[in-house]
Coordinates of C-alpha atoms and ligand atoms in Angstrom, one line a residue:
X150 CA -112.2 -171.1 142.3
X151 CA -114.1 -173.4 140.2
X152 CA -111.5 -173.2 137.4
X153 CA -108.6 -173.9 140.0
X154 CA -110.0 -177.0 141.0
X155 CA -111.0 -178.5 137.2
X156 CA -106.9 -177.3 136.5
X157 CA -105.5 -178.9 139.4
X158 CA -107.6 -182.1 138.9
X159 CA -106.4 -182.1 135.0
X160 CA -102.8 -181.7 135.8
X161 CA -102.6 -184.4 138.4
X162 CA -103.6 -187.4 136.0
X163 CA -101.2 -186.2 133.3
X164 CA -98.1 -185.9 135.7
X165 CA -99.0 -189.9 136.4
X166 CA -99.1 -189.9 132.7
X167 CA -95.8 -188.6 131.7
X168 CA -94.4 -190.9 134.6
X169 CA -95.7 -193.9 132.7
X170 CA -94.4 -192.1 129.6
X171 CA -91.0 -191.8 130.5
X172 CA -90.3 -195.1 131.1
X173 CA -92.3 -196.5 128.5
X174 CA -90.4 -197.4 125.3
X175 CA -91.7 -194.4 123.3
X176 CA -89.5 -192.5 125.5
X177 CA -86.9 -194.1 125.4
X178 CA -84.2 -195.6 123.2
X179 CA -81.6 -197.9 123.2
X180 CA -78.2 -196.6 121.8
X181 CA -76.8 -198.5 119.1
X182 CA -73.9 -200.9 120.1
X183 CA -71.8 -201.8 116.9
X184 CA -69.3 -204.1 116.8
X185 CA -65.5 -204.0 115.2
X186 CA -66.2 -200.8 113.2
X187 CA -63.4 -198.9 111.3
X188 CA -62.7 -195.5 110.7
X189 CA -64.6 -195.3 107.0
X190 CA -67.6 -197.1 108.7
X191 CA -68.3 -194.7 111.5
X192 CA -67.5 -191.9 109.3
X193 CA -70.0 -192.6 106.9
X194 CA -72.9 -194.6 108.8
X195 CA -72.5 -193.1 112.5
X196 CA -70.2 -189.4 112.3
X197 CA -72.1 -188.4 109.3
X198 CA -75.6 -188.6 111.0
X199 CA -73.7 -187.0 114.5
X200 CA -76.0 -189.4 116.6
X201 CA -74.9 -191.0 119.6
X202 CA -72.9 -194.9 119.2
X203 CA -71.6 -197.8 121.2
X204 CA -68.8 -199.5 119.3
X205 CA -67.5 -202.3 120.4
X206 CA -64.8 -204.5 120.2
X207 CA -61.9 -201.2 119.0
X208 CA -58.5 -201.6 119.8
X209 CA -57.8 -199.6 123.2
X210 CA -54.6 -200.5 124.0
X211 CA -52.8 -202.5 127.0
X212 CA -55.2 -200.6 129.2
X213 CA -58.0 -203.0 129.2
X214 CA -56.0 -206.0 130.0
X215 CA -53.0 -204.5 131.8
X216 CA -54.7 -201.5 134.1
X217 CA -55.6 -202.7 137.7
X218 CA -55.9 -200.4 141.0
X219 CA -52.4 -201.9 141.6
X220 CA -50.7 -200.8 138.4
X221 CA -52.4 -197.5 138.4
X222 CA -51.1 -196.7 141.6
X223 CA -47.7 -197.5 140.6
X224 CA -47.4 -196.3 137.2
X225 CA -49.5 -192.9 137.4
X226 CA -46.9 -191.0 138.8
X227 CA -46.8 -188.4 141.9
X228 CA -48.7 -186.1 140.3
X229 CA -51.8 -184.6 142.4
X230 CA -55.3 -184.3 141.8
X231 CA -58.0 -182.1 142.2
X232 CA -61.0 -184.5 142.7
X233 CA -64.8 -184.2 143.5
X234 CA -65.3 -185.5 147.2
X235 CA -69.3 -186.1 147.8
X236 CA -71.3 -187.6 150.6
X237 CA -73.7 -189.2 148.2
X238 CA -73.2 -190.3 145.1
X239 CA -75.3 -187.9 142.7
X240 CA -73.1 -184.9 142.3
X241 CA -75.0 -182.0 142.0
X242 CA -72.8 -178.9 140.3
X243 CA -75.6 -176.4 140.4
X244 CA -76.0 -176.9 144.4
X245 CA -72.1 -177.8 144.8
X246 CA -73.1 -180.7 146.9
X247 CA -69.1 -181.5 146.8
X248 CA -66.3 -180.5 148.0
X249 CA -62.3 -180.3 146.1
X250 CA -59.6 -181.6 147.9
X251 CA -56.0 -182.8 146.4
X252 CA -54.8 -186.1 146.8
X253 CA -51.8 -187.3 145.0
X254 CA -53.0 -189.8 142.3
X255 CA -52.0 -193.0 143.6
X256 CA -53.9 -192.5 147.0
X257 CA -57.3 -191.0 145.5
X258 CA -57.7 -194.5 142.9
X259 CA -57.1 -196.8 146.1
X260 CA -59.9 -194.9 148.0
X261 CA -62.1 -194.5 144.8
X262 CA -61.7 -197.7 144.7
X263 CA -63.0 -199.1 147.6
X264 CA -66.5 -199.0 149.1
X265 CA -65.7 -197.6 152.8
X266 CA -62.4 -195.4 153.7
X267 CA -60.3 -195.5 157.0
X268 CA -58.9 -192.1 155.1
X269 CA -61.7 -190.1 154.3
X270 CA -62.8 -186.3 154.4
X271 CA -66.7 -186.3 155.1
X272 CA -67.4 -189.7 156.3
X273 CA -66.6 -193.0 155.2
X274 CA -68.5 -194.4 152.7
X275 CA -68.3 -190.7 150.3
X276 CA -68.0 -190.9 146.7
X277 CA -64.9 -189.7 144.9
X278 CA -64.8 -188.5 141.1
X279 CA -61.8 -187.5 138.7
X280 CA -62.0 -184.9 135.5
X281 CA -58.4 -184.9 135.1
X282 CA -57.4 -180.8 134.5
X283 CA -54.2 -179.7 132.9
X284 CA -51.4 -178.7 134.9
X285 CA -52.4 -175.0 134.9
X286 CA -56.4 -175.3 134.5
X287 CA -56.8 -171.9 134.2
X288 CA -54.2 -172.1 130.6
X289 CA -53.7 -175.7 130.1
X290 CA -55.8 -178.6 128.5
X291 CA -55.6 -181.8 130.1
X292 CA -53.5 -184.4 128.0
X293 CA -52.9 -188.1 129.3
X294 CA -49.7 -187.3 127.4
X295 CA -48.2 -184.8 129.4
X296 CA -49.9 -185.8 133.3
X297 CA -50.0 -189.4 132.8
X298 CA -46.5 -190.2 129.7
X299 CA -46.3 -194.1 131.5
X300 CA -50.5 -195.1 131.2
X301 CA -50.8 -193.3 128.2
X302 CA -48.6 -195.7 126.3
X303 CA -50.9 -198.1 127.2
X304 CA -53.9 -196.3 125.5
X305 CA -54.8 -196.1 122.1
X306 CA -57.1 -193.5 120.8
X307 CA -59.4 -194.2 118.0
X308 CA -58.2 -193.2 115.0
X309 CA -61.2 -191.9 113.5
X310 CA -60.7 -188.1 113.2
X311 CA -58.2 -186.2 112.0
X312 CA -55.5 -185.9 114.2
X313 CA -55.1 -182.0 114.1
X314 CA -58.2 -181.4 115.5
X315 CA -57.5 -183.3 118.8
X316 CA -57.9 -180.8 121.8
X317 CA -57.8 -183.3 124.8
X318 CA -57.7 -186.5 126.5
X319 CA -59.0 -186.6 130.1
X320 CA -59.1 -189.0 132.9
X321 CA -62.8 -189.8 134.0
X322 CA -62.1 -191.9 137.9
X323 CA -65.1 -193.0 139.9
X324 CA -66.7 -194.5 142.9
X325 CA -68.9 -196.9 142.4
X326 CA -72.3 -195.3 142.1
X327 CA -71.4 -192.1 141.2
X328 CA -73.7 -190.3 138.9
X329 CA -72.2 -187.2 137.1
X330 CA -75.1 -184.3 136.3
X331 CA -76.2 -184.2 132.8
X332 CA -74.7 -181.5 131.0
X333 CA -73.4 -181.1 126.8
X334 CA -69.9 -180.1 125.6
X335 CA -69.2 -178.4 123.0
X336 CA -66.4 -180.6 120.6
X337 CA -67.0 -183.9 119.8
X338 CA -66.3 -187.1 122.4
X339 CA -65.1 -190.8 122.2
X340 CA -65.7 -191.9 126.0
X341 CA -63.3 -194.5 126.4
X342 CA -64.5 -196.9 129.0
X343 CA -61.3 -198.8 130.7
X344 CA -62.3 -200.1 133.8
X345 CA -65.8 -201.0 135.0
X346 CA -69.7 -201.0 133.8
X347 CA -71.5 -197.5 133.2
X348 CA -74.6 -196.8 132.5
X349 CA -74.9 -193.7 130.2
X350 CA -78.2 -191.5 129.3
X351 CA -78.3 -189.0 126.5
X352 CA -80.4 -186.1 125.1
X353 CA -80.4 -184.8 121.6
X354 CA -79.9 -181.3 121.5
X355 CA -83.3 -181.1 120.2
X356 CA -84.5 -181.7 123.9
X357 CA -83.0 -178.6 125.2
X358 CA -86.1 -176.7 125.8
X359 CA -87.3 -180.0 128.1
X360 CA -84.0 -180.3 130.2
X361 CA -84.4 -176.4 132.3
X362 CA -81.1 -176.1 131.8
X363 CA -78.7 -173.6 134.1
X364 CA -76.1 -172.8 131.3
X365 CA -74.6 -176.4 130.3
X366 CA -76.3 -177.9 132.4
X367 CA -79.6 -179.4 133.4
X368 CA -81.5 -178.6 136.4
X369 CA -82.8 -182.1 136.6
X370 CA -80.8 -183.9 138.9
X371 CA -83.0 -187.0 139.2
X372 CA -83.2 -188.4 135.8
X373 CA -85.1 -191.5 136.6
X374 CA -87.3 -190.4 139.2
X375 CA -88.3 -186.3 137.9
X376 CA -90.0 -184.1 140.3
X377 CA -92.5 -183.7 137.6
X378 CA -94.5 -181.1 139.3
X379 CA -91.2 -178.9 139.3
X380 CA -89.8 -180.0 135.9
X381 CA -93.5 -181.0 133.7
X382 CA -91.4 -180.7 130.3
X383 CA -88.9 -183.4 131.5
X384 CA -91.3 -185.7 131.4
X385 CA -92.0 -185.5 127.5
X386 CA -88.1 -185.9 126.8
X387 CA -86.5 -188.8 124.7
X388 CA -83.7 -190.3 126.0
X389 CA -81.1 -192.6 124.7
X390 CA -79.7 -195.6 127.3
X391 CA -76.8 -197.9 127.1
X392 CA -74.7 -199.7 129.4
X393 CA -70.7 -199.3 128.6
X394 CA -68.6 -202.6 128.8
X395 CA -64.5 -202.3 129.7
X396 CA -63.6 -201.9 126.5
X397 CA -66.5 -199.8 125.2
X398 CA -66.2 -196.4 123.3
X399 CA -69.1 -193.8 123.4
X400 CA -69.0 -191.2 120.6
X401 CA -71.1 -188.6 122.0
X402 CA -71.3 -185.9 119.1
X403 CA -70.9 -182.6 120.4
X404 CA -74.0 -180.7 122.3
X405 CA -75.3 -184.2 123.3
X406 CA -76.5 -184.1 126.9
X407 CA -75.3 -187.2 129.1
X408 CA -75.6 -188.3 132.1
X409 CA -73.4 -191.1 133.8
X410 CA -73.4 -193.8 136.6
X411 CA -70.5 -195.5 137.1
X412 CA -72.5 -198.8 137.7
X413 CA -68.8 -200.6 139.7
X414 CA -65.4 -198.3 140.2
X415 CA -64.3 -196.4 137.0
X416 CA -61.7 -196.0 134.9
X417 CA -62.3 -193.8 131.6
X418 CA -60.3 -191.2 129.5
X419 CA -62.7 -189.2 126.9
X420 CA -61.1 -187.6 123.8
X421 CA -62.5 -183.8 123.3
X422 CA -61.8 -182.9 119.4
X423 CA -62.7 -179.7 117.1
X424 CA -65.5 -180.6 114.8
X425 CA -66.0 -177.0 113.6
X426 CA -63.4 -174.7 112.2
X427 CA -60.5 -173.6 114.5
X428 CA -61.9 -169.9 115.2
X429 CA -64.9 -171.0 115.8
X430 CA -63.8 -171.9 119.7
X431 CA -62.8 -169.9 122.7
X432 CA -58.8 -170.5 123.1
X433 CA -58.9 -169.6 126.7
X434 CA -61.4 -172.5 127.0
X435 CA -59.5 -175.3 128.6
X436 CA -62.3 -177.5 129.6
X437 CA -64.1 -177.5 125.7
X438 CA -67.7 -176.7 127.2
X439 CA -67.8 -173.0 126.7
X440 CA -69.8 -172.2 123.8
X441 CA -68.7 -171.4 120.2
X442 CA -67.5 -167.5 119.7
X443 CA -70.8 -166.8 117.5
X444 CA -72.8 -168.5 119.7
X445 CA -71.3 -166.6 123.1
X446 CA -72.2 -163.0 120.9
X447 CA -75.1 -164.3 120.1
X448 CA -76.1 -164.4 123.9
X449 CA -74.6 -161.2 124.0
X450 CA -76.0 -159.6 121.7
X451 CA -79.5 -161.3 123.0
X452 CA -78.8 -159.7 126.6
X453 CA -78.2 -155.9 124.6
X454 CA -82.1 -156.6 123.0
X455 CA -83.3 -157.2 125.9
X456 CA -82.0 -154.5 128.0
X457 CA -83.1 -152.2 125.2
X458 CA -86.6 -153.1 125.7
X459 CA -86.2 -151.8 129.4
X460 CA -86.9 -148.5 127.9
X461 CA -90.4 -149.7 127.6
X462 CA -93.2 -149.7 130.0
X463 CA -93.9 -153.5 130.9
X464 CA -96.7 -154.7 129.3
X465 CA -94.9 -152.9 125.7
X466 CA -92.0 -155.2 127.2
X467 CA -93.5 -158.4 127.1
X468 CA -95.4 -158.0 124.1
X469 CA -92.1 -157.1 122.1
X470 CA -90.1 -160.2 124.1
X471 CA -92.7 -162.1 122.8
X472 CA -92.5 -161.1 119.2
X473 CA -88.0 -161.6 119.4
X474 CA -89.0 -165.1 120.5
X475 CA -91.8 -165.6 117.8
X476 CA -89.0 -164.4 115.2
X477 CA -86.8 -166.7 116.4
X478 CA -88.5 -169.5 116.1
X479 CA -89.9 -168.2 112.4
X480 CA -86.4 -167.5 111.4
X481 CA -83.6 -170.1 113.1
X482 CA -86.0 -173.4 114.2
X483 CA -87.2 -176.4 112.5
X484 CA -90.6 -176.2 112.4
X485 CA -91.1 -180.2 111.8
X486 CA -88.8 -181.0 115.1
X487 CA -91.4 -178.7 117.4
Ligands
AKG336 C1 -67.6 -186.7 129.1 O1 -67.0 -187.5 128.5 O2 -67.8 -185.5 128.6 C2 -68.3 -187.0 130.3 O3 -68.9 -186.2 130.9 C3 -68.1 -188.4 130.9 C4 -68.2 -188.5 132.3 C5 -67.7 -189.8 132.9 O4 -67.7 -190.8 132.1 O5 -67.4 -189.9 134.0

């Protein structure tokens, strides 16, 4: 019992700790906003290093002087929408704390855009969010192109990658407030910020063994208040913090974790492309979050391992668990990153 005590009294200071941690500055970075870059510049002082960057100031098209609720509503077409209906504004995957309904485009950006619905489903102030699908979601990739032909012509993608690697350009429509879980993709991302402030956290893939993660995707729903007691690691993670402008364009580099808050109603379109060879990716993956081939068999071949060791009794299964992750880490991880 003595020892229980001395434990419990050691770990309650240092949760206090890592509180003041995490929101000190050690903990925390600002991302890089640069201004007016072209494509040889981010190549070479922002792609190259595949960290997170603002920049400022590109060329986006009509869109950020010509889109209002008014002129989306007319010029988006009849198309329906699958959207992300929520009482409150976090959206929580892992616990589904949202429902799907279909609304046909014009009518969800009128109610995402205003603060309290006569038309609602759950009650009238819920939160509404967009990841626009393609018109098959279980075969097709979502393409501004082909769902949206009259707003794309009024968007211009950065023309900073090759254009053969494209894979998608989706529509990203929010309430105001809405905070989208923290999760990675796999291909690389310019989040194109159209319409309204948002405030955007990221996590190096280094971090990964911090975030408990539930596939792509972290357990930690409450990024700036942790339940440290349930999720101690969290607390020790860096994160990267920016607010985007209208206008802005967020290159998050692919396995980056983010997090968003649409700060004021939302307008975005990200652009998904292929930064590793072409066989390296799932085709049936339409959403570009399932994991590179080698990667999935690598799981796969993990999940065989472990089953194998079943044949043990329990205590020879733990002690040769322990030795596959020791060779792991020997073998595949950066010692100087640990
Ligand atoms: C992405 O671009 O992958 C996102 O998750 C962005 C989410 C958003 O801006 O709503």
């Amino acid at each position: 019992t003595t020892s229980t005590c001395t434990l419990v009294s050691v770990s309650k200071p240092s949760i206090v700790l890592l509180r003041t941690n995490m929101n000190s500055t050690k903990m925390q970075k600002d991302l890089l906003v640069v201004e007016d870059v072209d494509g040889d510049k981010f190549q070479s002082s922002f792609y190259q290093k595949r960290e997170p960057v603002i920049l400022r100031g590109l060329d986006i098209g009509q869109c950020s002087t010509k889109w209002t609720v008014d002129y989306l509503t007319e010029a988006g077409g009849d198309n329906s929408v699958k959207i992300h209906v929520a009482e409150t504004p976090q959206m929580d995957f892992l616990h589904k704390n949202f429902i799907y309904r279909t609304l046909p485009f014009s009518d969800f950006v009128r109610r995402a855009a205003e603060e309290k619905h006569n038309d609602f489903f759950i009650s009238e102030t819920e939160s509404y969010y967009l990841r626009a699908l393609g018109d098959d979601p279980r075969k097709d990739i979502a393409d501004i192109e082909h769902q949206f032909p009259k707003l794309a012509e009024d968007v211009t993608l950065p023309d900073f990658f090759p254009r053969e690697k494209f894979f998608s350009s989706v529509f990203r429509i929010a309430s105001k407030r809405t905070q989208l879980w923290t999760h990675y993709d796999v291909m690389d991302n310019f989040l194109i910020q159209v319409i309204g402030r948002k405030r955007v956290v990221l996590f190096s893939p280094s971090e990964a063994d911090k975030l408990y993660l539930n596939g792509d995707k972290s357990e930690v729903l409450d990024i700036d208040d942790p339940d440290l007691e349930k999720y101690p690691l969290f607390g020790h993670c860096e994160r990267y913090e920016g607010t985007l402008e209208p206008g802005d364009v967020l290159f998050i580099p692919a396995l980056w974790f983010h997090n968003v808050i649409s700060l004021e109603f939302g307008v975005a379109i990200n652009v998904f492309w292929k930064h590793l060879d072409d066989k390296l990716y799932d085709n049936k993956d339409t959403y570009g979050n399932r994991d590179p081939l080698p990667a999935m068999r690598a799981f796969q071949i993990l999940d065989r391992s472990l089953k194998t060791l079943e044949e043990l009794p329990e205590e020879y299964r733990e002690f040769y668990a322990k030795r596959l992750i020791l060779r792991i880490q020997s073998k595949m991880l950066n010692q100087e990153k640990q």
